[in-house]
Amino acid sequence: MEGKELGLWGSSVIGAIGLLVFLSLWEILVRTNVIDPFFLPAPTQVIDKAIQMTTAKDAVLLTDIKISATRVLTGFLLSVLAGVPAGLILGMNPVIRAAINPIISIIRPLPALSWIPLSMLWLGIDEQQKYAIVFMGSFASILVYTTDATMRVDPTLRRAAMNLGASPLQILRYVILPGALPDLLTGLKVVLAIAWTCVISAEMVGANSGLGFRIWTAKEWSDTGQVLVGMISISVTVLVLDILFRGLERVLLPYQRKTSGT
Amino acid sequence: MSETLIKFDNITKRFSLRKGDIVAVKDFSLEIKKGEILTIVGASGCGKTTVLNMVAGFLTPSSGNILLDGQPITKIEPRCGMIFQNYALFPWLSVRKNVEFGPKINGVSKKVRREESAKYIEMVGLKGFEDAYPGELSGGMRQRTALCRVLANKPDILLCDEPFAALDAMTRQIMQQELLRIVNESGQTVLFITHSIDEALILSDKIVVMSVRPGTVKHIYDIELPHFGKVEVQLTDEYLKLKRQIWAMVEEEVKISMKIVSS
Ligand SMILES: Nc1ncnc2c1ncn2[C@@H]1O[C@H](COP(=O)(O)OP(=O)(O)OP(=O)(O)O)[C@@H](O)[C@H]1O
Ligand SMILES: [Mg+2]
């Protein structure tokens, strides 16, 4: 066994066992009152709570997930639409890159949270402000990832295309874009996770819907069960989006699937 | 014979490195006639690829001009199709799409494109691998794909940077004959680099031996052997005499280059 890879099945089974042991221990510790359920309800109680939040006639949980996901995806798509073309230009033009670099270096390290006060002053607490937070939190990263991915495209491939008669626009379309795509998708996956933290923070500070808001109000009511349901919902939603993203990668990069081998 | 197509007029190419300049090619003068197959041989690092890169327009000479039909080459020149030493295939495109890249860019209809690519792919023995990606091919198969890609684009001039180096002896011989056949039909001009003197003798109208760095033209041999004689030619006295001469000259240069490196 030593040093051997576990197959997909093997690692799934072991993972499931690990999770089950963890949940059982947690359940037992709460049931035997070692942990006060007021601080940390048992898994079964959390599940009850989740069912209650989805089956009640307003089905808050599902609405919250939908609202938060919409905010994340809208803001994320907006920054992709702005950041990817801008990154391509930066990646291909050293003059523009040199001009813009200092501005990016100032904006990029700012946590999304630090944009909340300004955005609230400018846009209030409606949807636009949520989109703006996500946008500000992800734009600079997308820009940098795209620029790097563009610059990493093998220059001999550009030469080869030019040698075959490609115009600058054709180089962009047929060499730079497909060449940068693998690194670009990896970058976007990271940024999508960042976008989630942006939305949850924004919803905790000023909102009246969404998962972040739900968790924050539950805290006001000392409803730890609801806090946990909210947190787990975030995990699950991010996981689902990640799986969808991987599927997208497989569709867009068929040549990588085949060459990586099994 | 026919008119001069490419003229190197006292070319020098200098590269600036952090530790100072190096002169890769110096006072390089040469004329290539239309329809001619000219092969460059020389020690590793003597500047062969650099010469080819300047003809393709990837590099500009530090001094001197390279004239194509009397006009200096100033930008990347699609009339000169380059077969790269490291293949430079598009990893995200299948063999077929790689081969069809040039025709597609140049607006050849899909139907014609498909027919042409099928013809070339079959010719280099890659039938059945049309939908494979470069990452799934062996080195020799990649090299053949790269050759196809350039041939399908029908450039006036073929620049071949050791295009058969990764092939086994048999495949290599077949590819050499195919190349000769195509070039004979199309009248394309070929500038070829190889480390194999046999390959040079089989393919060429002229063989240029380059000196060690800074690379310059050391000697030009006019070859008048029949191209399609296959193996028998290689046993004639004339062939063996030329081979011995060129071998001795290249060997001398290689020895000098090794000494430069080791001292
Ligand atoms: N872009 C570059 N920058 C700096 N030096 C370079 C560059 N390209 C080539 N050189 C140098 O120029 C010299 C000639 O290189 P070149 O690639 O033309 O050799 P070559 O004859 O093709 O060798 P080989 O037979 O090994 O392919 C070498 O010393 C190399 O280090
Ligand atoms: Mg070389």
Coordinates of C-alpha atoms and ligand atoms in Angstrom, one line a residue:
Chain A
M1 CA 0.0 0.0 0.0
E2 CA 2.8 2.4 0.8
G3 CA 3.1 5.3 -1.6
K4 CA 0.2 3.9 -3.7
E5 CA -2.5 6.2 -5.0
L6 CA -6.0 5.5 -3.7
G7 CA -8.4 5.2 -6.6
L8 CA -11.4 7.6 -6.8
W9 CA -13.5 5.0 -5.1
G10 CA -11.0 4.3 -2.3
S11 CA -10.6 7.9 -1.4
S12 CA -14.3 8.6 -1.5
V13 CA -15.1 5.7 0.8
I14 CA -12.3 6.7 3.3
G15 CA -13.5 10.4 3.1
A16 CA -17.1 9.4 3.8
I17 CA -15.9 7.3 6.8
G18 CA -13.9 10.2 8.1
L19 CA -16.9 12.5 7.8
L20 CA -19.2 10.1 9.5
V21 CA -16.8 9.5 12.5
F22 CA -16.5 13.3 12.9
L23 CA -20.3 13.9 12.8
S24 CA -20.9 11.0 15.2
L25 CA -18.4 12.2 17.7
W26 CA -19.9 15.7 17.5
E27 CA -23.4 14.2 18.0
I28 CA -22.4 12.1 21.0
L29 CA -20.5 15.0 22.7
V30 CA -23.7 17.2 22.4
R31 CA -26.1 14.5 23.4
T32 CA -24.1 13.6 26.5
N33 CA -24.0 17.3 27.4
V34 CA -20.2 17.5 27.2
I35 CA -21.0 20.4 24.8
D36 CA -23.8 22.7 25.7
P37 CA -26.3 22.6 22.7
F38 CA -26.9 26.3 23.2
F39 CA -23.3 26.9 22.0
L40 CA -23.1 24.1 19.4
P41 CA -26.2 22.2 18.5
A42 CA -25.8 18.5 17.4
P43 CA -25.7 17.6 13.7
T44 CA -29.2 16.2 13.8
Q45 CA -30.5 19.4 15.3
V46 CA -28.8 21.4 12.6
I47 CA -30.4 19.2 10.0
D48 CA -33.8 19.7 11.6
K49 CA -33.2 23.4 11.5
A50 CA -32.3 23.3 7.8
I51 CA -35.4 21.3 7.0
Q52 CA -37.5 23.8 8.9
M53 CA -35.9 26.7 7.0
T54 CA -36.5 25.1 3.6
T55 CA -40.0 23.6 4.2
A56 CA -41.6 26.5 6.0
K57 CA -43.9 28.4 3.6
D58 CA -41.4 31.2 3.0
A59 CA -38.5 28.8 2.5
V60 CA -36.0 31.4 3.6
L61 CA -32.9 29.3 3.1
L62 CA -33.4 28.6 -0.6
T63 CA -34.3 32.3 -1.2
D64 CA -31.2 33.3 0.6
I65 CA -29.0 31.0 -1.3
K66 CA -30.5 32.2 -4.6
I67 CA -30.1 35.8 -3.6
S68 CA -26.4 35.4 -2.5
A69 CA -25.5 33.3 -5.5
T70 CA -27.1 35.9 -7.9
R71 CA -25.1 38.6 -6.2
V72 CA -21.9 36.7 -6.5
L73 CA -22.4 35.6 -10.1
T74 CA -23.5 39.0 -11.3
G75 CA -20.6 40.8 -9.7
F76 CA -18.2 38.1 -10.8
L77 CA -19.4 38.2 -14.4
L78 CA -19.2 41.9 -14.5
S79 CA -15.6 41.8 -13.4
V80 CA -14.8 39.0 -15.8
L81 CA -16.3 41.1 -18.6
A82 CA -14.2 44.1 -17.7
G83 CA -11.1 42.3 -16.3
V84 CA -10.4 39.7 -19.0
P85 CA -10.3 42.0 -22.0
A86 CA -8.3 44.6 -20.0
G87 CA -5.9 41.8 -18.9
L88 CA -5.4 40.7 -22.5
I89 CA -4.5 44.2 -23.5
L90 CA -2.1 44.6 -20.6
G91 CA -0.6 41.2 -21.3
M92 CA 0.1 42.1 -24.9
N93 CA 1.2 45.7 -24.6
P94 CA 4.2 46.4 -22.4
V95 CA 3.7 50.2 -22.5
I96 CA 0.1 50.1 -21.2
R97 CA 1.2 47.5 -18.7
A98 CA 3.9 49.7 -17.3
A99 CA 1.4 52.6 -17.1
I100 CA -1.3 50.6 -15.3
N101 CA 0.8 48.5 -13.0
P102 CA 1.3 51.0 -10.1
I103 CA -2.5 51.6 -9.9
I104 CA -3.2 47.9 -9.7
S105 CA -0.5 47.4 -7.1
I106 CA -2.4 49.9 -4.9
I107 CA -5.9 48.5 -5.5
R108 CA -5.1 44.8 -5.4
P109 CA -4.0 44.3 -1.8
L110 CA -7.2 46.0 -0.5
P111 CA -9.6 43.5 1.1
A112 CA -13.1 43.7 -0.3
L113 CA -14.3 44.6 3.2
S114 CA -12.5 47.9 3.0
W115 CA -14.7 48.9 0.1
I116 CA -17.9 48.5 2.1
P117 CA -18.0 52.0 3.7
L118 CA -17.3 53.8 0.4
S119 CA -19.8 51.6 -1.5
M120 CA -22.5 52.2 1.1
L121 CA -22.0 55.9 0.9
W122 CA -22.2 55.9 -2.8
L123 CA -24.8 53.2 -3.5
G124 CA -26.7 52.6 -0.2
I125 CA -27.4 49.0 0.6
D126 CA -29.4 47.9 -2.5
E127 CA -28.3 45.2 -5.0
Q128 CA -25.9 47.5 -6.9
Q129 CA -23.8 48.0 -3.8
K130 CA -23.5 44.2 -3.5
Y131 CA -22.4 43.9 -7.1
A132 CA -20.0 46.7 -6.6
I133 CA -18.4 45.0 -3.6
V134 CA -17.9 41.8 -5.5
F135 CA -16.6 43.7 -8.5
M136 CA -14.1 45.6 -6.5
G137 CA -13.0 42.5 -4.7
S138 CA -12.4 40.5 -7.8
F139 CA -11.6 42.9 -10.6
A140 CA -7.9 43.5 -9.8
S141 CA -7.3 39.8 -9.3
I142 CA -8.9 38.9 -12.6
L143 CA -6.9 41.6 -14.3
V144 CA -3.6 40.3 -12.9
Y145 CA -4.4 36.6 -13.5
T146 CA -5.4 37.4 -17.1
T147 CA -2.3 39.5 -17.7
D148 CA 0.0 36.8 -16.4
A149 CA -1.8 34.1 -18.4
T150 CA -1.5 36.1 -21.5
M151 CA 2.2 36.7 -21.0
R152 CA 2.9 33.1 -20.3
V153 CA 1.7 32.0 -23.8
D154 CA 4.7 30.5 -25.6
P155 CA 6.1 33.2 -27.8
T156 CA 7.2 30.6 -30.5
L157 CA 3.5 29.8 -30.9
R158 CA 2.8 33.5 -31.8
R159 CA 5.7 33.4 -34.2
A160 CA 4.4 30.2 -35.7
A161 CA 1.0 31.7 -36.3
M162 CA 2.5 34.9 -37.8
N163 CA 4.7 32.8 -40.0
L164 CA 1.5 31.1 -41.2
G165 CA 0.1 34.5 -42.1
A166 CA -2.0 35.4 -39.0
S167 CA -2.9 39.0 -38.4
P168 CA -2.6 40.5 -34.9
L169 CA -6.4 40.0 -34.4
Q170 CA -6.2 36.4 -35.6
I171 CA -3.2 35.9 -33.2
L172 CA -5.4 37.2 -30.4
R173 CA -8.3 35.0 -31.3
Y174 CA -6.5 31.8 -32.3
V175 CA -3.3 31.8 -30.2
I176 CA -3.4 34.1 -27.2
L177 CA -7.0 33.3 -26.1
P178 CA -6.7 29.5 -26.3
G179 CA -3.1 29.6 -25.0
A180 CA -4.0 31.7 -22.0
L181 CA -7.3 29.8 -21.2
P182 CA -5.9 27.1 -18.9
D183 CA -4.2 29.5 -16.6
L184 CA -7.0 32.0 -16.9
L185 CA -9.6 29.4 -15.7
T186 CA -7.4 28.4 -12.8
G187 CA -7.3 32.1 -11.8
L188 CA -11.0 32.6 -12.2
K189 CA -11.7 29.6 -9.9
V190 CA -9.7 31.3 -7.2
V191 CA -11.4 34.6 -7.7
L192 CA -14.8 33.1 -7.6
A193 CA -14.1 31.9 -4.1
I194 CA -12.9 35.4 -3.2
A195 CA -16.2 36.8 -4.6
W196 CA -18.1 34.7 -2.1
T197 CA -16.3 36.2 0.9
C198 CA -17.0 39.6 -0.5
V199 CA -20.8 39.0 -0.7
I200 CA -21.1 37.3 2.7
S201 CA -19.2 40.2 4.3
A202 CA -21.3 42.8 2.5
E203 CA -24.5 41.1 3.6
M204 CA -23.4 41.0 7.2
V205 CA -22.7 44.7 7.3
G206 CA -25.7 46.0 5.4
A207 CA -28.5 44.0 3.8
N208 CA -31.9 42.5 4.5
S209 CA -31.5 39.2 2.6
G210 CA -28.9 36.7 1.6
L211 CA -26.9 34.1 3.5
G212 CA -24.6 36.6 5.2
F213 CA -27.6 38.5 6.5
R214 CA -29.3 35.3 7.7
I215 CA -26.2 34.3 9.7
W216 CA -25.8 37.7 11.1
T217 CA -29.5 38.0 12.3
A218 CA -29.3 34.5 13.7
K219 CA -26.4 35.7 15.8
E220 CA -28.6 38.6 17.2
W221 CA -31.2 36.0 18.2
S222 CA -28.4 33.7 19.6
D223 CA -29.7 31.0 17.2
T224 CA -26.6 28.9 16.7
G225 CA -28.5 26.3 14.7
Q226 CA -29.4 28.9 12.1
V227 CA -25.8 30.2 12.1
L228 CA -24.5 26.7 11.3
V229 CA -27.1 26.1 8.6
G230 CA -26.1 29.4 7.0
M231 CA -22.4 28.5 7.1
I232 CA -22.9 25.0 5.8
S233 CA -25.1 26.4 3.0
I234 CA -22.1 28.6 2.0
S235 CA -19.8 25.6 1.8
V236 CA -22.2 23.6 -0.2
T237 CA -23.0 26.3 -2.7
V238 CA -19.3 27.1 -3.2
L239 CA -18.6 23.3 -3.7
V240 CA -21.4 23.0 -6.2
L241 CA -20.1 26.0 -8.1
D242 CA -16.6 24.6 -8.0
I243 CA -17.9 21.3 -9.5
L244 CA -19.7 23.2 -12.3
F245 CA -16.5 25.2 -13.0
R246 CA -14.5 22.0 -13.3
G247 CA -17.1 20.7 -15.7
L248 CA -16.7 23.9 -17.7
E249 CA -12.9 23.4 -17.7
R250 CA -13.2 19.9 -19.0
V251 CA -15.4 21.1 -21.9
L252 CA -13.2 24.0 -22.7
L253 CA -9.8 22.2 -22.4
P254 CA -10.4 18.8 -23.9
Y255 CA -6.8 18.4 -24.9
Q256 CA -5.7 18.6 -21.2
R257 CA -8.1 15.8 -20.2
K258 CA -6.6 13.5 -22.7
T259 CA -3.0 14.2 -22.2
S260 CA -3.0 14.1 -18.4
G261 CA -3.7 10.4 -18.7
T262 CA -4.9 7.9 -16.0
Chain B
M1 CA 20.4 29.1 -64.0
S2 CA 17.4 30.9 -62.6
E3 CA 17.3 34.2 -60.7
T4 CA 18.4 34.9 -57.1
L5 CA 15.5 34.6 -54.6
I6 CA 17.2 35.2 -51.3
K7 CA 20.4 37.2 -50.9
F8 CA 22.3 37.6 -47.6
D9 CA 24.4 40.7 -47.9
N10 CA 27.2 40.6 -45.3
I11 CA 24.9 39.8 -42.4
T12 CA 26.1 40.2 -38.8
K13 CA 23.9 39.3 -35.8
R14 CA 24.8 40.3 -32.3
F15 CA 22.9 39.3 -29.2
S16 CA 23.1 41.4 -26.0
L17 CA 23.4 39.3 -22.9
R18 CA 23.8 40.5 -19.3
K19 CA 27.5 39.5 -19.4
G20 CA 28.1 41.3 -22.7
D21 CA 27.4 40.9 -26.4
I22 CA 27.9 37.8 -28.3
V23 CA 28.3 37.7 -32.1
A24 CA 26.3 34.7 -33.4
V25 CA 26.7 35.3 -37.1
K26 CA 29.4 37.4 -38.8
D27 CA 29.9 38.6 -42.4
F28 CA 27.5 36.0 -43.7
S29 CA 27.0 36.3 -47.4
L30 CA 25.1 33.8 -49.6
E31 CA 22.7 33.7 -52.5
I32 CA 19.9 31.2 -52.9
K33 CA 18.4 30.7 -56.3
K34 CA 14.7 30.2 -57.0
G35 CA 13.8 26.5 -56.8
E36 CA 17.1 25.5 -55.2
I37 CA 17.5 23.2 -52.2
L38 CA 20.3 24.6 -50.0
T39 CA 21.4 22.9 -46.9
I40 CA 23.4 24.4 -44.0
V41 CA 25.6 22.2 -41.9
G42 CA 27.9 23.2 -39.0
A43 CA 28.7 22.6 -35.4
S44 CA 26.0 23.0 -32.7
G45 CA 25.7 26.7 -31.7
C46 CA 27.3 28.1 -34.9
G47 CA 24.3 30.2 -35.7
K48 CA 22.3 28.1 -38.1
T49 CA 18.9 28.6 -36.4
T50 CA 19.8 32.3 -36.1
V51 CA 20.2 32.5 -39.9
L52 CA 16.9 30.9 -40.4
N53 CA 15.2 33.1 -37.9
M54 CA 16.4 36.2 -39.8
V55 CA 15.0 34.9 -43.1
A56 CA 11.7 34.2 -41.5
G57 CA 11.8 37.8 -40.1
F58 CA 11.7 36.7 -36.4
L59 CA 15.1 38.4 -35.9
T60 CA 16.5 41.4 -37.7
P61 CA 20.2 41.5 -38.6
S62 CA 22.4 43.8 -36.5
S63 CA 24.0 44.9 -39.8
G64 CA 23.5 44.0 -43.4
N65 CA 20.3 43.2 -45.3
I66 CA 18.6 40.0 -46.3
L67 CA 16.9 40.5 -49.6
L68 CA 13.9 38.5 -50.7
D69 CA 13.2 39.2 -54.4
G70 CA 15.3 42.3 -54.0
Q71 CA 13.4 43.6 -51.1
P72 CA 14.9 43.7 -47.6
I73 CA 13.0 41.4 -45.1
T74 CA 11.8 43.7 -42.3
K75 CA 8.8 41.9 -40.8
I76 CA 7.7 38.3 -40.3
E77 CA 7.4 36.9 -43.8
P78 CA 4.6 34.5 -44.5
R79 CA 6.2 33.6 -47.9
C80 CA 8.8 31.8 -45.8
G81 CA 7.2 28.8 -44.0
M82 CA 9.3 27.7 -41.0
I83 CA 9.4 24.2 -39.6
F84 CA 10.6 24.9 -36.1
Q85 CA 13.3 22.9 -34.3
N86 CA 10.9 22.5 -31.4
Y87 CA 7.8 21.9 -33.6
A88 CA 5.8 24.8 -32.1
L89 CA 2.5 23.0 -32.6
F90 CA -0.6 24.5 -31.0
P91 CA -1.3 22.1 -28.1
W92 CA -5.0 22.9 -28.0
L93 CA -5.6 21.9 -31.7
S94 CA -5.8 18.4 -33.1
V95 CA -3.4 17.2 -35.7
R96 CA -5.9 18.1 -38.4
K97 CA -6.6 21.6 -37.1
N98 CA -2.9 22.3 -36.7
V99 CA -2.4 21.4 -40.3
E100 CA -5.4 23.4 -41.4
F101 CA -4.3 26.5 -39.4
G102 CA -2.6 28.3 -42.2
P103 CA -5.2 27.6 -44.9
K104 CA -8.0 28.6 -42.4
I105 CA -6.2 31.9 -41.6
N106 CA -5.8 32.6 -45.2
G107 CA -9.5 32.0 -46.0
V108 CA -9.3 28.7 -47.8
S109 CA -12.8 27.1 -47.8
K110 CA -13.5 24.3 -45.4
K111 CA -14.0 21.7 -48.0
V112 CA -10.7 22.4 -49.8
R113 CA -8.9 22.7 -46.4
R114 CA -10.2 19.3 -45.4
E115 CA -9.1 17.6 -48.7
E116 CA -5.6 19.2 -48.5
S117 CA -5.0 18.4 -44.9
A118 CA -6.1 14.8 -45.5
K119 CA -3.7 14.5 -48.4
Y120 CA -0.7 15.8 -46.4
I121 CA -1.5 13.8 -43.3
E122 CA -1.7 10.6 -45.3
M123 CA 1.5 11.5 -47.0
V124 CA 3.5 11.7 -43.7
G125 CA 1.8 8.5 -42.4
L126 CA -0.3 10.1 -39.8
K127 CA -3.6 8.8 -41.1
G128 CA -5.8 7.7 -38.1
F129 CA -4.2 10.4 -35.9
E130 CA -6.2 13.4 -37.3
D131 CA -8.0 14.0 -34.1
A132 CA -5.1 13.4 -31.7
Y133 CA -3.7 16.3 -29.8
P134 CA 0.1 17.1 -30.1
G135 CA 0.5 16.0 -26.4
E136 CA -0.6 12.5 -27.4
L137 CA 2.0 12.1 -30.2
S138 CA 5.6 10.9 -30.2
G139 CA 8.4 13.3 -31.0
G140 CA 8.6 12.0 -34.6
M141 CA 4.9 12.3 -35.1
R142 CA 4.9 15.9 -33.9
Q143 CA 7.7 16.7 -36.2
R144 CA 5.8 15.2 -39.2
T145 CA 2.7 17.2 -38.1
A146 CA 4.8 20.4 -38.1
L147 CA 6.0 19.6 -41.6
C148 CA 2.4 19.0 -42.8
R149 CA 1.3 22.3 -41.3
V150 CA 3.9 24.3 -43.3
L151 CA 3.4 22.3 -46.5
A152 CA -0.4 22.8 -46.3
N153 CA 0.2 26.6 -46.3
K154 CA 2.2 26.3 -49.6
P155 CA 4.8 28.9 -48.8
D156 CA 7.3 29.9 -51.6
I157 CA 10.2 29.1 -49.4
L158 CA 10.5 26.3 -46.9
L159 CA 12.7 27.0 -43.9
C160 CA 13.5 23.6 -42.3
D161 CA 15.3 23.5 -39.0
E162 CA 16.4 19.9 -38.6
P163 CA 12.9 18.8 -39.5
F164 CA 13.7 15.1 -39.5
A165 CA 16.0 14.9 -36.5
A166 CA 13.5 13.0 -34.3
L167 CA 12.7 10.3 -36.9
D168 CA 14.1 6.8 -37.2
A169 CA 16.3 6.1 -40.2
M170 CA 13.6 4.4 -42.3
T171 CA 10.9 7.1 -41.8
R172 CA 13.5 9.7 -42.3
Q173 CA 14.4 8.3 -45.7
I174 CA 10.8 8.2 -46.7
M175 CA 10.2 11.7 -45.6
Q176 CA 13.2 13.0 -47.5
Q177 CA 11.9 11.4 -50.7
E178 CA 8.4 12.9 -50.1
L179 CA 9.9 16.3 -49.5
L180 CA 11.9 16.1 -52.7
R181 CA 8.9 15.0 -54.6
I182 CA 6.7 17.9 -53.3
V183 CA 9.4 20.5 -53.9
N184 CA 10.1 19.1 -57.3
E185 CA 6.4 19.4 -58.2
S186 CA 5.8 22.8 -56.6
G187 CA 9.1 24.5 -57.5
Q188 CA 9.5 25.7 -53.9
T189 CA 12.9 26.9 -52.7
V190 CA 14.2 25.1 -49.6
L191 CA 16.7 26.3 -46.9
F192 CA 17.4 23.3 -44.8
I193 CA 19.4 22.7 -41.7
T194 CA 20.7 19.3 -40.7
H195 CA 23.4 17.6 -38.7
S196 CA 23.4 14.6 -41.0
I197 CA 25.8 14.9 -43.9
D198 CA 24.0 12.0 -45.7
E199 CA 20.8 13.9 -45.5
A200 CA 22.5 17.0 -46.8
L201 CA 24.0 15.1 -49.7
I202 CA 20.7 13.4 -50.6
L203 CA 18.6 16.5 -50.6
S204 CA 20.7 19.4 -51.7
D205 CA 21.7 21.3 -54.8
K206 CA 24.2 23.2 -52.6
I207 CA 25.7 22.5 -49.2
V208 CA 27.0 25.4 -47.1
V209 CA 29.4 24.6 -44.3
M210 CA 29.4 27.2 -41.5
S211 CA 32.3 28.0 -39.3
V212 CA 32.0 28.0 -35.5
R213 CA 30.7 31.0 -33.8
P214 CA 30.7 33.7 -35.0
G215 CA 29.1 31.8 -37.8
T216 CA 30.1 32.6 -41.3
V217 CA 30.1 30.8 -44.7
K218 CA 33.2 28.5 -44.7
H219 CA 32.6 26.7 -47.9
I220 CA 29.9 26.1 -50.5
Y221 CA 29.7 22.7 -52.3
D222 CA 27.7 22.4 -55.5
I223 CA 26.1 19.0 -55.5
E224 CA 25.3 17.3 -58.7
L225 CA 24.1 13.9 -57.5
P226 CA 20.8 12.6 -58.7
H227 CA 18.2 13.3 -55.9
F228 CA 16.0 10.3 -56.5
G229 CA 18.7 7.6 -56.7
K230 CA 17.9 6.5 -53.2
V231 CA 20.4 4.2 -51.5
E232 CA 22.5 3.3 -54.6
V233 CA 23.8 6.9 -55.0
Q234 CA 25.2 6.7 -51.5
L235 CA 27.7 4.0 -52.7
T236 CA 29.1 5.9 -55.6
D237 CA 32.7 7.2 -55.5
E238 CA 31.5 10.8 -56.1
Y239 CA 29.1 10.6 -53.1
L240 CA 31.7 9.1 -50.8
K241 CA 34.4 11.6 -51.8
L242 CA 32.1 14.6 -51.1
K243 CA 31.0 13.0 -47.8
R244 CA 34.6 12.6 -46.7
Q245 CA 35.5 16.2 -47.6
I246 CA 32.5 17.7 -45.9
W247 CA 32.8 15.5 -42.9
A248 CA 36.4 16.5 -42.4
M249 CA 35.5 20.2 -42.7
V250 CA 32.6 19.9 -40.2
E251 CA 34.7 17.8 -37.9
E252 CA 37.4 20.5 -37.8
E253 CA 34.8 23.1 -36.8
V254 CA 33.2 20.9 -34.2
K255 CA 36.7 20.3 -32.6
I256 CA 37.3 24.1 -32.5
S257 CA 33.9 24.7 -31.0
M258 CA 34.5 22.0 -28.3
K259 CA 37.9 23.6 -27.5
I260 CA 36.3 27.1 -27.2
V261 CA 33.7 25.7 -24.8
S262 CA 36.1 23.7 -22.6
S263 CA 38.8 26.3 -22.3
Ligands
LIG1 N1 17.7 34.9 -28.5 C1 19.0 34.7 -28.2 N2 19.6 35.4 -27.3 C2 20.9 35.3 -27.0 N3 21.8 34.4 -27.6 C3 21.2 33.7 -28.6 C4 19.9 33.7 -28.9 N4 19.6 32.9 -29.9 C5 20.8 32.3 -30.2 N5 21.8 32.7 -29.4 C6 23.2 32.3 -29.4 O1 23.6 32.4 -30.7 C7 24.5 31.2 -31.0 C8 23.9 30.5 -32.2 O2 22.7 29.9 -31.9 P1 21.8 29.1 -32.9 O3 20.6 28.7 -32.2 O4 21.7 29.8 -34.1 O5 22.7 27.8 -33.1 P2 22.5 26.5 -34.0 O6 23.6 26.5 -35.0 O7 21.1 26.5 -34.5 O8 22.8 25.3 -33.0 P3 22.1 23.9 -32.9 O9 22.7 23.1 -34.0 O10 22.5 23.4 -31.6 O11 20.6 24.1 -33.1 C9 24.5 30.4 -29.8 O12 25.7 30.7 -29.1 C10 23.4 30.9 -28.9 O13 23.7 30.9 -27.6
MG2 MG 19.5 25.3 -34.1

